[in-house]
Structure formats: structure tokens, C-alpha cells
mmCIF file of C-alpha atoms in Angstrom:
data_model
loop_
_atom_site.group_PDB
_atom_site.id
_atom_site.type_symbol
_atom_site.label_atom_id
_atom_site.label_comp_id
_atom_site.label_asym_id
_atom_site.label_seq_id
_atom_site.Cartn_x
_atom_site.Cartn_y
_atom_site.Cartn_z
ATOM 1 C CA UNK A 1 86.750 -160.653 69.007
ATOM 2 C CA UNK A 2 86.717 -164.199 70.292
ATOM 3 C CA UNK A 3 89.896 -166.227 69.727
ATOM 4 C CA UNK A 4 87.612 -168.939 68.295
ATOM 5 C CA UNK A 5 86.636 -166.686 65.348
ATOM 6 C CA UNK A 6 88.913 -165.622 62.479
ATOM 7 C CA UNK A 7 88.751 -164.211 58.960
ATOM 8 C CA UNK A 8 85.359 -162.577 59.449
ATOM 9 C CA UNK A 9 84.037 -160.833 56.326
ATOM 10 C CA UNK A 10 80.728 -159.132 55.569
ATOM 11 C CA UNK A 11 78.932 -158.563 52.284
ATOM 12 C CA UNK A 12 75.842 -156.349 52.103
ATOM 13 C CA UNK A 13 72.884 -158.177 50.536
ATOM 14 C CA UNK A 14 70.360 -155.376 51.116
ATOM 15 C CA UNK A 15 70.470 -151.883 52.639
ATOM 16 C CA UNK A 16 67.090 -150.359 51.740
ATOM 17 C CA UNK A 17 66.031 -149.405 55.278
ATOM 18 C CA UNK A 18 68.129 -151.676 57.467
ATOM 19 C CA UNK A 19 71.049 -153.889 56.463
ATOM 20 C CA UNK A 20 71.128 -157.571 55.627
ATOM 21 C CA UNK A 21 74.644 -159.030 55.539
ATOM 22 C CA UNK A 22 76.137 -162.280 54.390
ATOM 23 C CA UNK A 23 78.811 -163.028 56.994
ATOM 24 C CA UNK A 24 81.564 -165.583 56.414
ATOM 25 C CA UNK A 25 84.027 -166.570 59.137
ATOM 26 C CA UNK A 26 86.284 -169.298 60.440
ATOM 27 C CA UNK A 27 85.051 -170.882 63.664
ATOM 28 C CA UNK A 28 86.896 -173.231 66.001
ATOM 29 C CA UNK A 29 84.717 -176.066 67.280
ATOM 30 C CA UNK A 30 85.038 -177.309 70.870
ATOM 31 C CA UNK A 31 87.055 -180.218 69.469
ATOM 32 C CA UNK A 32 89.678 -177.724 68.212
ATOM 33 C CA UNK A 33 88.836 -178.247 64.542
ATOM 34 C CA UNK A 34 88.387 -175.082 62.413
ATOM 35 C CA UNK A 35 85.394 -174.856 60.056
ATOM 36 C CA UNK A 36 84.097 -172.146 57.742
ATOM 37 C CA UNK A 37 80.614 -170.804 58.497
ATOM 38 C CA UNK A 38 78.288 -168.610 56.469
ATOM 39 C CA UNK A 39 75.309 -166.761 57.955
ATOM 40 C CA UNK A 40 72.813 -164.097 56.963
ATOM 41 C CA UNK A 41 72.669 -161.402 59.641
ATOM 42 C CA UNK A 42 70.037 -158.653 59.851
ATOM 43 C CA UNK A 43 71.163 -155.320 61.336
ATOM 44 C CA UNK A 44 68.280 -152.996 62.211
ATOM 45 C CA UNK A 45 70.061 -151.077 64.952
ATOM 46 C CA UNK A 46 69.205 -151.311 68.626
ATOM 47 C CA UNK A 47 65.868 -150.665 70.272
ATOM 48 C CA UNK A 48 64.300 -149.685 73.554
ATOM 49 C CA UNK A 49 61.017 -150.532 75.252
ATOM 50 C CA UNK A 50 59.273 -149.385 78.422
ATOM 51 C CA UNK A 51 56.616 -150.477 80.861
ATOM 52 C CA UNK A 52 54.679 -147.360 81.880
ATOM 53 C CA UNK A 53 52.924 -148.049 85.170
ATOM 54 C CA UNK A 54 50.668 -146.227 87.597
ATOM 55 C CA UNK A 55 50.839 -147.948 90.972
ATOM 56 C CA UNK A 56 48.005 -145.872 92.500
ATOM 57 C CA UNK A 57 45.549 -146.816 89.735
ATOM 58 C CA UNK A 58 46.990 -150.304 89.195
ATOM 59 C CA UNK A 59 47.250 -149.625 85.454
ATOM 60 C CA UNK A 60 49.796 -149.755 82.667
ATOM 61 C CA UNK A 61 50.030 -148.241 79.187
ATOM 62 C CA UNK A 62 50.345 -150.513 76.155
ATOM 63 C CA UNK A 63 50.142 -150.005 72.388
ATOM 64 C CA UNK A 64 47.962 -151.788 69.844
ATOM 65 C CA UNK A 65 49.382 -151.724 66.319
ATOM 66 C CA UNK A 66 49.747 -153.622 63.065
ATOM 67 C CA UNK A 67 52.902 -155.739 62.560
ATOM 68 C CA UNK A 68 53.102 -157.268 59.077
ATOM 69 C CA UNK A 69 55.759 -159.908 59.957
ATOM 70 C CA UNK A 70 53.323 -161.456 62.453
ATOM 71 C CA UNK A 71 50.635 -161.557 59.774
ATOM 72 C CA UNK A 72 53.040 -163.551 57.606
ATOM 73 C CA UNK A 73 53.591 -166.038 60.444
ATOM 74 C CA UNK A 74 50.120 -166.983 61.637
ATOM 75 C CA UNK A 75 48.775 -163.887 63.434
ATOM 76 C CA UNK A 76 45.489 -163.636 61.514
ATOM 77 C CA UNK A 77 44.867 -159.929 62.186
ATOM 78 C CA UNK A 78 48.500 -158.817 62.214
ATOM 79 C CA UNK A 79 47.748 -156.607 65.242
ATOM 80 C CA UNK A 80 49.794 -156.838 68.437
ATOM 81 C CA UNK A 81 49.504 -155.542 71.992
ATOM 82 C CA UNK A 82 52.946 -154.253 72.982
ATOM 83 C CA UNK A 83 54.868 -152.084 75.370
ATOM 84 C CA UNK A 84 55.857 -148.748 73.763
ATOM 85 C CA UNK A 85 59.125 -149.220 71.881
ATOM 86 C CA UNK A 86 61.284 -147.871 69.128
ATOM 87 C CA UNK A 87 64.610 -147.876 67.367
ATOM 88 C CA UNK A 88 67.319 -145.894 69.117
ATOM 89 C CA UNK A 89 67.859 -142.766 67.029
ATOM 90 C CA UNK A 90 71.282 -141.247 66.389
ATOM 91 C CA UNK A 91 69.823 -137.779 67.023
ATOM 92 C CA UNK A 92 69.401 -138.698 70.704
ATOM 93 C CA UNK A 93 72.554 -138.636 72.790
ATOM 94 C CA UNK A 94 71.460 -141.457 75.123
ATOM 95 C CA UNK A 95 69.259 -144.535 75.009
ATOM 96 C CA UNK A 96 67.182 -142.948 77.778
ATOM 97 C CA UNK A 97 66.535 -139.867 75.609
ATOM 98 C CA UNK A 98 65.387 -142.108 72.762
ATOM 99 C CA UNK A 99 63.005 -143.920 75.084
ATOM 100 C CA UNK A 100 61.554 -140.722 76.563
ATOM 101 C CA UNK A 101 60.958 -139.342 73.037
ATOM 102 C CA UNK A 102 59.314 -142.589 71.900
ATOM 103 C CA UNK A 103 57.033 -142.609 74.960
ATOM 104 C CA UNK A 104 55.665 -139.176 74.102
ATOM 105 C CA UNK A 105 55.351 -139.882 70.367
ATOM 106 C CA UNK A 106 53.572 -143.192 70.847
ATOM 107 C CA UNK A 107 51.531 -142.706 74.016
ATOM 108 C CA UNK A 108 51.211 -138.945 74.506
ATOM 109 C CA UNK A 109 52.698 -139.126 78.009
ATOM 110 C CA UNK A 110 55.670 -136.902 78.833
ATOM 111 C CA UNK A 111 57.856 -138.569 81.437
ATOM 112 C CA UNK A 112 61.003 -136.974 82.786
ATOM 113 C CA UNK A 113 63.049 -140.100 83.372
ATOM 114 C CA UNK A 114 63.113 -143.844 82.825
ATOM 115 C CA UNK A 115 64.890 -146.612 84.743
ATOM 116 C CA UNK A 116 66.833 -149.249 82.801
ATOM 117 C CA UNK A 117 66.201 -152.739 84.153
ATOM 118 C CA UNK A 118 68.006 -154.905 81.573
ATOM 119 C CA UNK A 119 69.329 -155.212 78.044
ATOM 120 C CA UNK A 120 68.836 -158.357 75.962
ATOM 121 C CA UNK A 121 69.561 -159.795 72.518
ATOM 122 C CA UNK A 122 66.170 -161.035 71.308
ATOM 123 C CA UNK A 123 67.154 -163.160 68.300
ATOM 124 C CA UNK A 124 70.933 -163.633 68.562
ATOM 125 C CA UNK A 125 71.156 -166.327 65.875
ATOM 126 C CA UNK A 126 70.133 -163.934 63.085
ATOM 127 C CA UNK A 127 69.613 -160.345 64.294
ATOM 128 C CA UNK A 128 72.199 -157.941 65.765
ATOM 129 C CA UNK A 129 69.574 -155.911 67.650
ATOM 130 C CA UNK A 130 69.894 -155.404 71.397
ATOM 131 C CA UNK A 131 66.783 -154.209 73.248
ATOM 132 C CA UNK A 132 67.099 -151.927 76.285
ATOM 133 C CA UNK A 133 64.258 -152.476 78.782
ATOM 134 C CA UNK A 134 62.957 -149.640 80.936
ATOM 135 C CA UNK A 135 60.237 -148.944 83.466
ATOM 136 C CA UNK A 136 58.714 -145.543 84.217
ATOM 137 C CA UNK A 137 55.857 -144.391 86.419
ATOM 138 C CA UNK A 138 53.165 -142.238 84.836
ATOM 139 C CA UNK A 139 50.294 -140.130 86.111
ATOM 140 C CA UNK A 140 47.259 -138.683 84.347
ATOM 141 C CA UNK A 141 48.721 -135.161 84.454
ATOM 142 C CA UNK A 142 51.672 -136.317 82.309
ATOM 143 C CA UNK A 143 49.342 -136.746 79.316
ATOM 144 C CA UNK A 144 50.238 -133.979 76.831
ATOM 145 C CA UNK A 145 48.762 -135.382 73.593
ATOM 146 C CA UNK A 146 46.787 -138.290 72.190
ATOM 147 C CA UNK A 147 49.958 -140.086 71.101
ATOM 148 C CA UNK A 148 49.516 -142.594 68.298
ATOM 149 C CA UNK A 149 52.958 -142.231 66.741
ATOM 150 C CA UNK A 150 54.587 -139.983 64.172
ATOM 151 C CA UNK A 151 52.195 -139.076 61.344
ATOM 152 C CA UNK A 152 55.012 -138.639 58.784
ATOM 153 C CA UNK A 153 56.091 -142.219 59.492
ATOM 154 C CA UNK A 154 52.473 -143.404 59.039
ATOM 155 C CA UNK A 155 52.438 -144.863 62.535
ATOM 156 C CA UNK A 156 48.934 -145.846 63.556
ATOM 157 C CA UNK A 157 49.091 -146.736 67.238
ATOM 158 C CA UNK A 158 46.099 -147.130 69.528
ATOM 159 C CA UNK A 159 47.043 -146.328 73.125
ATOM 160 C CA UNK A 160 45.651 -148.758 75.703
ATOM 161 C CA UNK A 161 45.445 -148.119 79.423
ATOM 162 C CA UNK A 162 44.515 -151.268 81.282
ATOM 163 C CA UNK A 163 44.758 -152.835 84.720
ATOM 164 C CA UNK A 164 48.070 -154.605 85.238
ATOM 165 C CA UNK A 165 46.198 -157.775 86.208
ATOM 166 C CA UNK A 166 44.309 -157.704 82.903
ATOM 167 C CA UNK A 167 47.559 -157.448 80.943
ATOM 168 C CA UNK A 168 48.973 -160.442 82.809
ATOM 169 C CA UNK A 169 45.820 -162.433 82.052
ATOM 170 C CA UNK A 170 46.238 -161.554 78.353
ATOM 171 C CA UNK A 171 49.568 -163.408 78.388
ATOM 172 C CA UNK A 172 47.795 -166.502 79.701
ATOM 173 C CA UNK A 173 44.990 -166.187 77.124
ATOM 174 C CA UNK A 174 47.424 -165.686 74.236
ATOM 175 C CA UNK A 175 46.283 -162.117 73.477
ATOM 176 C CA UNK A 176 49.744 -160.758 74.356
ATOM 177 C CA UNK A 177 52.411 -162.679 72.444
ATOM 178 C CA UNK A 178 55.073 -160.002 72.025
ATOM 179 C CA UNK A 179 58.267 -161.146 73.783
ATOM 180 C CA UNK A 180 59.433 -157.738 75.037
ATOM 181 C CA UNK A 181 55.998 -157.080 76.529
ATOM 182 C CA UNK A 182 55.852 -160.470 78.239
ATOM 183 C CA UNK A 183 59.357 -159.927 79.626
ATOM 184 C CA UNK A 184 58.469 -156.537 81.121
ATOM 185 C CA UNK A 185 55.156 -157.741 82.540
ATOM 186 C CA UNK A 186 56.850 -160.725 84.153
ATOM 187 C CA UNK A 187 59.633 -158.465 85.431
ATOM 188 C CA UNK A 188 56.963 -156.306 87.084
ATOM 189 C CA UNK A 189 55.403 -159.412 88.655
ATOM 190 C CA UNK A 190 58.716 -160.724 89.990
ATOM 191 C CA UNK A 191 59.747 -157.322 91.338
ATOM 192 C CA UNK A 192 56.244 -156.701 92.785
ATOM 193 C CA UNK A 193 56.279 -153.357 90.967
ATOM 194 C CA UNK A 194 52.548 -152.783 91.344
ATOM 195 C CA UNK A 195 52.337 -153.603 95.077
#
């Protein structure tokens, strides 16, 4: 722990599905003065996301699904276009295994491996979650099911295959507003992944 933090304590405010903590700690300002801080911190575990791409066809796979928090904050339909993603499950021994399982559950494509390109904290002021970002090539013969998510979890995902260029244009038009998706699409542009 940082030498500028002391007396950290956590109190659980909610633990229904994920955990919401009240965190109290001493913090040393740049001036040297110590102050007490109090924050609410949401712990939902870590996640992983992937850009599935087919260089020969010039296409990528994205998901279209309902996200109630966006509905509560101005997204009139509540639906989002996103890269496949999920919470890292304890039953998987590696983050890569979690991502490969999520790809098949959500998209119906069975890939053998994924390549990690980065890991980022998305909302570090309030959420503990770290997202692991992957890329993976896909081909039509990797399709083993319709995907759509896990029925028992009431996932209702529409799988979208679209030209990479169309996805990039959807950022510009405001149709893609999911941060992890924008990050992976821009990564692909910078790295010239589709060339």
C-alpha cells in the first residue's frame, strides 16, 4: 500500500450480487498534511473483452444488448453495441479461459486462443474493476452455435457481424458509445489490424 495512505477500513453497504463498500482512510496531501477521506467503492470483480476480427472479410463481431444503467442516463433505448465481454469467473483458471468461454457463449464462435493487448481501470474513482482487452481472429468455420448468451442468466444478445469500417463510422455517428468497444476499435485502427 502507498505510504501516503493509512488506517484504511471497509464497511459493506450492499452485497446482493456485487459489493458496495464504504471505505475510510487517512490520506497525505502533496503538502504533507494528513486528511481523512471517505468513499463509496463498487467491487464487481474484473472483466474481459475481445475484438473478434476477420481480416480476409474485413469484418468484426459485435454484440447488441440491453444495458439498464445506460437507460437511466440518457440512452433512450437502453441498447448498446459492444465488443463481447464478461466478468472473469473463478471457475476459469486464467483470464484467457474466461474470455474464450464468453466468446462462445455470447457469439457462438469457438476460438482456440486470444491475444491480450492491454488491461485498464475504466472508472478508477469509484469502481475496482480492471478490464482485460483481447483480440482474436475468427473465421466462418469457427461458428458452432447461434450464441446469444446463457439462457439461465436471461442474456439476450444479438450477434452482429459488420465491416470494420462500418463499426468505426458508428463511433463517429454516436451509435457506438461503449468505452471498451471504442478502445478496441481505435486500437485496431492504430495497429492497422485489418490491413
